[in-house]
């Protein structure tokens, strides 16, 4: 049986989501100097960079940014590949005492976020870890919730939410794929 695809957000809607996330993060930011926006590799990185750019546009200051590789912290590492590719974590400042907002594209089971927290804590001990996602599709396997969600999407177990970003995929849109 052939799967189907349905676009749920276009470029304009994705831009609106990025603005919403940036503004929501700023609403809860009392001390801008303690803020770090860190993207979970792969699609979380351009999301973090876009949020940081929008924060700069609004605030006139740029928060710290970074990229976090979670490959070695995944609980499904043996299922990913025989020789998984490990990318670089790019965080060039100490995270101790910072409010770190981890960014990712889709929150699903919570396992990616758990791995990201483990990877971040291996670097240092932030004062607080928060989570910002473009899409929350439910079906959690771990007790993890996002602090900032741009879009809640109801899905079924045979569906996948796929985020396309210009930096990686050439264009911005979000779709739901049904197998």
Coordinates of N, CA and C in Angstrom, one line a residue:
X1 N 0.8 -1.2 0.0 CA 0.0 0.0 0.0 C 0.9 1.2 0.0
X2 N 0.6 2.2 -0.9 CA 1.3 3.4 -1.0 C 0.9 4.4 0.1
X3 N 1.9 5.1 0.7 CA 1.6 6.1 1.7 C 1.1 7.4 1.1
X4 N 0.5 8.2 1.9 CA 0.0 9.5 1.5 C 0.8 10.6 2.3
X5 N 0.7 11.8 1.7 CA 1.4 13.0 2.3 C 0.4 14.1 2.3
X6 N 0.4 14.9 3.4 CA -0.5 16.0 3.5 C 0.3 17.2 4.2
X7 N 0.4 18.3 3.4 CA 1.1 19.5 4.0 C 0.2 20.1 5.0
X8 N 0.7 20.4 6.2 CA -0.1 21.0 7.2 C 0.3 22.5 7.5
X9 N 1.6 22.8 7.1 CA 2.1 24.2 7.3 C 3.0 24.5 6.1
X10 N 2.8 25.7 5.6 CA 3.6 26.2 4.5 C 4.7 27.1 5.1
X11 N 5.5 27.7 4.2 CA 6.6 28.6 4.6 C 6.1 29.7 5.5
X12 N 5.1 30.4 5.1 CA 4.6 31.5 5.9 C 4.2 31.0 7.3
X13 N 3.5 29.9 7.4 CA 3.1 29.3 8.7 C 4.3 28.9 9.6
X14 N 5.4 28.3 8.9 CA 6.6 28.0 9.6 C 7.3 29.2 10.2
X15 N 7.3 30.3 9.4 CA 7.9 31.6 9.9 C 7.1 32.1 11.1
X16 N 5.8 32.0 11.0 CA 4.9 32.4 12.2 C 5.3 31.6 13.4
X17 N 5.5 30.3 13.2 CA 5.9 29.4 14.3 C 7.2 29.8 14.9
X18 N 8.2 30.2 14.1 CA 9.4 30.6 14.7 C 9.3 31.9 15.5
X19 N 8.5 32.8 15.0 CA 8.2 34.1 15.7 C 7.5 33.8 17.0
X20 N 6.6 32.9 17.0 CA 5.8 32.5 18.2 C 6.8 32.0 19.3
X21 N 7.7 31.0 18.9 CA 8.6 30.4 19.8 C 9.5 31.5 20.4
X22 N 10.1 32.4 19.5 CA 11.0 33.4 20.0 C 10.3 34.3 21.0
X23 N 9.1 34.8 20.7 CA 8.3 35.7 21.6 C 8.0 35.0 22.9
X24 N 7.6 33.7 22.8 CA 7.2 33.0 24.1 C 8.5 32.8 25.0
X25 N 9.6 32.5 24.4 CA 10.9 32.4 25.1 C 11.2 33.8 25.8
X26 N 11.1 34.8 25.0 CA 11.4 36.2 25.6 C 10.4 36.6 26.7
X27 N 9.2 36.1 26.6 CA 8.2 36.5 27.7 C 8.7 35.9 29.0
X28 N 9.4 34.8 29.0 CA 9.8 34.1 30.2 C 11.3 34.4 30.5
X29 N 11.9 35.4 29.9 CA 13.3 35.8 30.1 C 13.4 37.0 30.9
X30 N 13.8 36.8 32.2 CA 14.0 37.9 33.1 C 15.5 38.4 32.9
X31 N 16.4 37.5 32.8 CA 17.8 37.8 32.7 C 18.4 37.3 31.4
X32 N 18.4 38.1 30.4 CA 18.9 37.8 29.0 C 20.3 37.2 29.0
X33 N 21.1 37.6 29.9 CA 22.5 37.2 29.9 C 22.7 35.7 30.3
X34 N 21.7 35.1 30.9 CA 21.8 33.7 31.3 C 21.1 32.8 30.3
X35 N 20.7 33.3 29.1 CA 20.0 32.5 28.1 C 20.9 31.9 27.1
X36 N 20.7 30.6 26.8 CA 21.4 29.9 25.7 C 20.3 29.1 24.9
X37 N 20.4 29.3 23.6 CA 19.5 28.5 22.7 C 20.3 27.5 21.9
X38 N 20.0 26.2 22.2 CA 20.9 25.1 21.6 C 20.0 24.2 20.8
X39 N 20.4 24.0 19.6 CA 19.6 23.1 18.7 C 20.2 21.6 18.8
X40 N 19.2 20.7 18.8 CA 19.6 19.3 18.8 C 19.8 18.9 17.3
X41 N 21.0 18.4 17.0 CA 21.3 18.0 15.6 C 20.2 17.0 15.1
X42 N 19.7 17.2 14.1 CA 19.9 17.9 12.9 C 19.0 19.1 12.7
X43 N 17.7 18.9 12.6 CA 16.8 20.0 12.3 C 16.7 21.0 13.5
X44 N 17.0 20.6 14.7 CA 16.9 21.6 15.8 C 17.9 22.7 15.7
X45 N 19.0 22.5 15.0 CA 20.1 23.5 14.9 C 19.6 24.7 14.1
X46 N 19.0 24.6 12.9 CA 18.5 25.8 12.2 C 17.3 26.4 12.9
X47 N 16.5 25.6 13.6 CA 15.4 26.1 14.4 C 16.0 27.0 15.5
X48 N 17.0 26.6 16.2 CA 17.6 27.4 17.3 C 18.2 28.7 16.7
X49 N 18.9 28.6 15.5 CA 19.5 29.7 14.9 C 18.4 30.7 14.5
X50 N 17.3 30.3 14.0 CA 16.2 31.2 13.5 C 15.6 31.8 14.8
X51 N 15.4 31.1 15.8 CA 14.8 31.7 17.0 C 15.8 32.7 17.6
X52 N 17.0 32.4 17.6 CA 18.0 33.4 18.1 C 18.0 34.6 17.3
X53 N 17.9 34.5 15.9 CA 17.9 35.6 15.1 C 16.7 36.5 15.3
X54 N 15.5 35.9 15.5 CA 14.3 36.6 15.8 C 14.4 37.3 17.2
X55 N 15.0 36.6 18.1 CA 15.2 37.3 19.4 C 16.1 38.5 19.3
X56 N 17.1 38.4 18.4 CA 18.0 39.6 18.2 C 17.2 40.7 17.5
X57 N 16.3 40.4 16.6 CA 15.5 41.4 15.9 C 14.6 42.1 16.9
X58 N 14.0 41.4 17.9 CA 13.1 41.9 18.9 C 13.8 42.6 20.0
X59 N 14.9 42.0 20.5 CA 15.6 42.4 21.7 C 16.8 43.3 21.4
X60 N 17.3 43.2 20.2 CA 18.5 43.9 19.9 C 19.8 43.3 20.4
X61 N 19.7 42.1 21.1 CA 20.8 41.3 21.6 C 20.6 39.9 21.1
X62 N 21.8 39.3 20.9 CA 21.8 37.9 20.4 C 22.0 36.9 21.6
X63 N 21.2 35.9 21.8 CA 21.5 35.0 22.9 C 22.6 34.0 22.4
X64 N 23.2 33.4 23.4 CA 24.2 32.3 23.0 C 23.5 31.3 22.2
X65 N 24.2 30.7 21.3 CA 23.6 29.6 20.5 C 24.6 28.4 20.5
X66 N 24.1 27.3 20.0 CA 24.9 26.1 19.9 C 24.2 25.0 19.3
X67 N 25.0 23.9 19.0 CA 24.5 22.7 18.3 C 24.9 21.5 19.2
X68 N 24.0 20.6 19.5 CA 24.2 19.5 20.3 C 24.1 18.2 19.6
X69 N 25.1 17.4 19.5 CA 25.0 16.1 18.9 C 24.6 15.1 20.0
X70 N 23.6 14.3 19.7 CA 23.2 13.3 20.7 C 23.4 11.8 20.3
X71 N 24.1 11.6 19.2 CA 24.3 10.3 18.7 C 24.7 9.3 19.7
X72 N 25.7 9.5 20.5 CA 26.2 8.5 21.4 C 25.3 8.4 22.7
X73 N 24.3 9.2 22.8 CA 23.4 9.2 24.0 C 22.1 8.6 23.7
X74 N 21.9 8.2 22.4 CA 20.6 7.6 22.0 C 20.5 6.2 22.6
X75 N 19.2 5.8 23.0 CA 19.0 4.5 23.5 C 18.8 3.5 22.4
X76 N 18.7 3.9 21.2 CA 18.5 3.1 20.0 C 19.7 3.1 19.1
X77 N 20.9 3.4 19.6 CA 22.1 3.5 18.8 C 22.3 2.3 17.9
X78 N 22.1 1.1 18.5 CA 22.4 -0.1 17.7 C 21.4 -0.3 16.5
X79 N 20.2 0.4 16.6 CA 19.2 0.3 15.6 C 19.4 1.3 14.5
X80 N 20.2 2.4 14.8 CA 20.4 3.5 13.9 C 21.2 3.1 12.7
X81 N 22.4 2.5 13.0 CA 23.3 2.0 11.9 C 24.4 1.2 12.6
X82 N 25.0 0.4 11.7 CA 26.2 -0.4 12.2 C 27.3 0.6 12.6
X83 N 27.5 1.6 11.9 CA 28.5 2.6 12.2 C 27.9 4.0 12.2
X84 N 27.2 4.4 13.2 CA 26.5 5.7 13.2 C 27.5 6.8 13.1
X85 N 27.0 7.8 12.4 CA 27.8 9.0 12.1 C 27.7 10.0 13.3
X86 N 28.8 10.3 13.9 CA 28.8 11.2 15.1 C 29.2 12.6 14.6
X87 N 28.4 13.6 14.8 CA 28.6 15.0 14.4 C 29.2 15.7 15.6
X88 N 29.6 16.9 15.3 CA 30.2 17.7 16.4 C 29.2 18.5 17.2
X89 N 29.4 18.5 18.5 CA 28.7 19.4 19.4 C 29.4 20.7 19.3
X90 N 28.7 21.8 19.1 CA 29.3 23.1 19.0 C 28.7 24.1 20.0
X91 N 29.3 24.0 21.2 CA 28.9 24.9 22.3 C 30.2 25.4 22.9
X92 N 30.5 26.6 22.6 CA 31.8 27.2 22.9 C 31.8 28.1 24.1
X93 N 31.0 27.8 25.1 CA 30.9 28.5 26.3 C 30.5 27.5 27.4
X94 N 30.8 27.8 28.7 CA 30.3 26.9 29.8 C 28.8 27.0 29.9
X95 N 28.1 25.9 30.2 CA 26.7 25.9 30.3 C 26.3 26.1 31.8
X96 N 27.2 26.0 32.7 CA 26.9 26.1 34.1 C 26.2 27.4 34.4
X97 N 25.1 27.2 35.1 CA 24.3 28.4 35.6 C 23.4 29.0 34.5
X98 N 23.4 28.5 33.3 CA 22.6 29.1 32.2 C 21.2 28.5 32.2
X99 N 20.3 29.2 31.6 CA 19.0 28.7 31.3 C 19.1 28.3 29.8
X100 N 19.1 27.0 29.6 CA 19.3 26.4 28.2 C 18.0 26.0 27.7
X101 N 17.7 26.6 26.5 CA 16.5 26.2 25.8 C 16.9 25.2 24.6
X102 N 16.6 24.0 24.8 CA 16.9 23.0 23.7 C 15.8 23.1 22.6
X103 N 16.2 23.1 21.4 CA 15.3 23.2 20.3 C 15.3 22.0 19.4
X104 N 14.1 21.5 19.0 CA 14.0 20.4 18.1 C 12.8 20.6 17.2
X105 N 12.7 19.8 16.2 CA 11.6 19.9 15.2 C 10.3 19.3 15.7
X106 N 10.3 18.0 16.1 CA 9.1 17.3 16.5 C 9.3 16.6 17.8
X107 N 8.4 16.8 18.7 CA 8.4 16.1 20.0 C 7.4 14.9 19.8
X108 N 7.9 13.7 20.0 CA 7.1 12.5 19.8 C 7.3 11.6 21.1
X109 N 8.2 10.7 21.1 CA 8.3 9.8 22.3 C 8.9 10.4 23.5
X110 N 9.8 11.4 23.3 CA 10.6 12.0 24.3 C 12.0 11.4 24.4
X111 N 12.3 10.4 23.7 CA 13.6 9.8 23.8 C 14.7 10.6 23.2
X112 N 14.5 11.4 22.2 CA 15.5 12.3 21.7 C 15.8 13.4 22.7
X113 N 14.8 13.9 23.4 CA 15.0 14.9 24.4 C 15.8 14.3 25.6
X114 N 15.5 13.1 26.0 CA 16.2 12.5 27.1 C 17.7 12.4 26.7
X115 N 17.9 11.9 25.5 CA 19.3 11.8 25.0 C 20.0 13.2 25.0
X116 N 19.3 14.2 24.6 CA 19.8 15.6 24.5 C 20.2 16.1 25.9
X117 N 19.3 15.8 26.9 CA 19.6 16.2 28.3 C 20.8 15.5 28.8
X118 N 20.9 14.2 28.5 CA 22.1 13.5 28.9 C 23.4 14.1 28.3
X119 N 23.3 14.4 27.0 CA 24.5 15.0 26.3 C 24.8 16.3 26.9
X120 N 23.8 17.1 27.2 CA 24.1 18.5 27.7 C 24.7 18.4 29.1
X121 N 24.1 17.5 29.9 CA 24.7 17.3 31.3 C 26.1 16.8 31.3
X122 N 26.5 16.1 30.3 CA 27.9 15.6 30.2 C 28.8 16.8 29.9
X123 N 28.3 17.9 29.4 CA 29.1 19.1 29.2 C 29.2 19.9 30.4
X124 N 28.1 20.0 31.2 CA 28.1 20.9 32.4 C 26.7 20.8 33.0
X125 N 26.5 21.7 34.0 CA 25.2 21.7 34.7 C 24.5 23.0 34.6
X126 N 23.6 23.1 33.6 CA 22.9 24.4 33.5 C 21.9 24.6 34.7
X127 N 21.6 25.8 34.9 CA 20.6 26.1 36.0 C 19.2 25.6 35.7
X128 N 18.9 25.6 34.4 CA 17.6 25.1 34.0 C 17.7 24.6 32.5
X129 N 16.9 23.6 32.2 CA 16.8 23.1 30.8 C 15.3 23.2 30.4
X130 N 15.1 23.9 29.3 CA 13.7 24.0 28.8 C 13.7 23.4 27.4
X131 N 12.5 23.2 26.8 CA 12.4 22.6 25.5 C 11.5 23.4 24.6
X132 N 11.9 23.7 23.4 CA 11.1 24.4 22.4 C 11.0 23.5 21.2
X133 N 9.8 23.3 20.7 CA 9.6 22.4 19.5 C 8.6 23.1 18.5
X134 N 8.9 22.8 17.3 CA 7.9 23.3 16.3 C 6.6 22.5 16.4
X135 N 6.7 21.2 16.5 CA 5.5 20.4 16.5 C 5.5 19.4 17.7
X136 N 4.4 19.3 18.4 CA 4.2 18.3 19.4 C 3.1 17.4 18.9
X137 N 3.5 16.1 18.6 CA 2.5 15.2 18.0 C 2.0 14.1 19.0
X138 N 2.4 14.2 20.3 CA 1.9 13.3 21.3 C 2.6 12.0 21.2
X139 N 2.0 11.0 21.8 CA 2.5 9.6 21.9 C 3.8 9.4 22.7
X140 N 3.8 10.1 23.8 CA 5.0 10.1 24.7 C 5.3 8.7 25.3
X141 N 6.5 8.3 25.3 CA 7.0 7.1 26.0 C 7.7 7.4 27.3
X142 N 8.1 8.7 27.4 CA 8.8 9.2 28.6 C 8.1 10.4 29.1
X143 N 8.2 10.7 30.4 CA 7.4 11.9 30.9 C 8.2 13.2 30.6
X144 N 8.1 13.6 29.4 CA 8.8 14.8 28.9 C 7.8 15.6 28.2
X145 N 7.8 16.9 28.5 CA 6.9 17.9 27.9 C 7.7 19.1 27.5
X146 N 7.2 19.8 26.4 CA 7.9 21.0 25.9 C 7.4 22.2 26.7
X147 N 8.3 23.1 27.0 CA 7.9 24.4 27.5 C 7.3 25.3 26.5
X148 N 7.8 25.2 25.3 CA 7.3 26.1 24.2 C 7.0 25.2 23.0
X149 N 5.7 25.3 22.5 CA 5.3 24.5 21.4 C 4.6 25.4 20.4
X150 N 5.1 25.4 19.1 CA 4.5 26.2 18.1 C 3.2 25.6 17.6
X151 N 3.1 24.3 17.4 CA 2.0 23.7 16.8 C 1.7 22.3 17.5
X152 N 0.5 22.0 17.9 CA 0.1 20.7 18.3 C -0.6 20.0 17.1
X153 N -0.1 18.8 16.8 CA -0.7 18.1 15.7 C -1.2 16.7 16.1
X154 N -2.5 16.5 15.9 CA -3.0 15.2 16.2 C -2.6 14.2 15.1
X155 N -2.0 13.1 15.5 CA -1.6 12.0 14.6 C -2.1 10.7 15.1
X156 N -1.9 9.7 14.2 CA -2.1 8.3 14.6 C -0.8 7.6 14.6
X157 N -0.7 6.4 15.1 CA 0.5 5.7 15.2 C 1.1 5.3 13.8
X158 N 0.4 5.3 12.8 CA 0.9 5.1 11.4 C 1.2 6.3 10.7
X159 N 1.4 7.4 11.4 CA 1.7 8.7 10.7 C 3.0 9.2 11.3
X160 N 3.7 10.0 10.4 CA 4.9 10.7 10.8 C 4.8 12.1 10.4
X161 N 5.3 13.0 11.3 CA 5.3 14.4 11.0 C 6.7 14.7 10.6
X162 N 6.8 15.3 9.4 CA 8.1 15.6 8.7 C 8.2 17.1 8.6
X163 N 9.3 17.7 9.2 CA 9.6 19.1 9.1 C 10.7 19.3 8.0
X164 N 10.4 20.1 7.1 CA 11.3 20.5 6.0 C 11.8 21.9 6.3
X165 N 13.1 22.1 6.3 CA 13.7 23.4 6.5 C 14.6 23.8 5.4
X166 N 14.6 25.1 5.0 CA 15.3 25.5 3.8 C 16.8 25.2 4.0
X167 N 17.4 25.3 5.2 CA 18.8 25.1 5.4 C 19.2 23.7 5.1
X168 N 18.3 22.8 5.2 CA 18.6 21.3 5.0 C 17.9 20.8 3.8
X169 N 16.7 21.2 3.6 CA 15.8 20.5 2.6 C 15.5 21.4 1.4
X170 N 15.9 22.7 1.4 CA 15.7 23.6 0.3 C 14.5 24.4 0.4
X171 N 13.5 24.1 1.3 CA 12.3 24.9 1.4 C 11.7 24.5 2.8
X172 N 10.8 25.5 3.3 CA 10.2 25.3 4.5 C 8.7 24.8 4.4
X173 N 8.4 23.7 5.0 CA 7.0 23.3 5.1 C 7.0 22.1 6.1
X174 N 5.8 21.8 6.6 CA 5.6 20.6 7.5 C 4.5 19.8 6.9
X175 N 4.8 18.5 6.9 CA 3.8 17.5 6.3 C 3.6 16.4 7.3
X176 N 2.4 15.7 7.1 CA 2.1 14.5 7.8 C 2.1 13.4 6.8
X177 N 2.9 12.4 7.0 CA 3.0 11.2 6.1 C 2.3 10.1 6.7
X178 N 1.4 9.4 6.0 CA 0.7 8.2 6.4 C 1.3 7.0 5.7
X179 N 1.6 6.0 6.4 CA 2.2 4.8 5.8 C 1.1 3.8 5.4

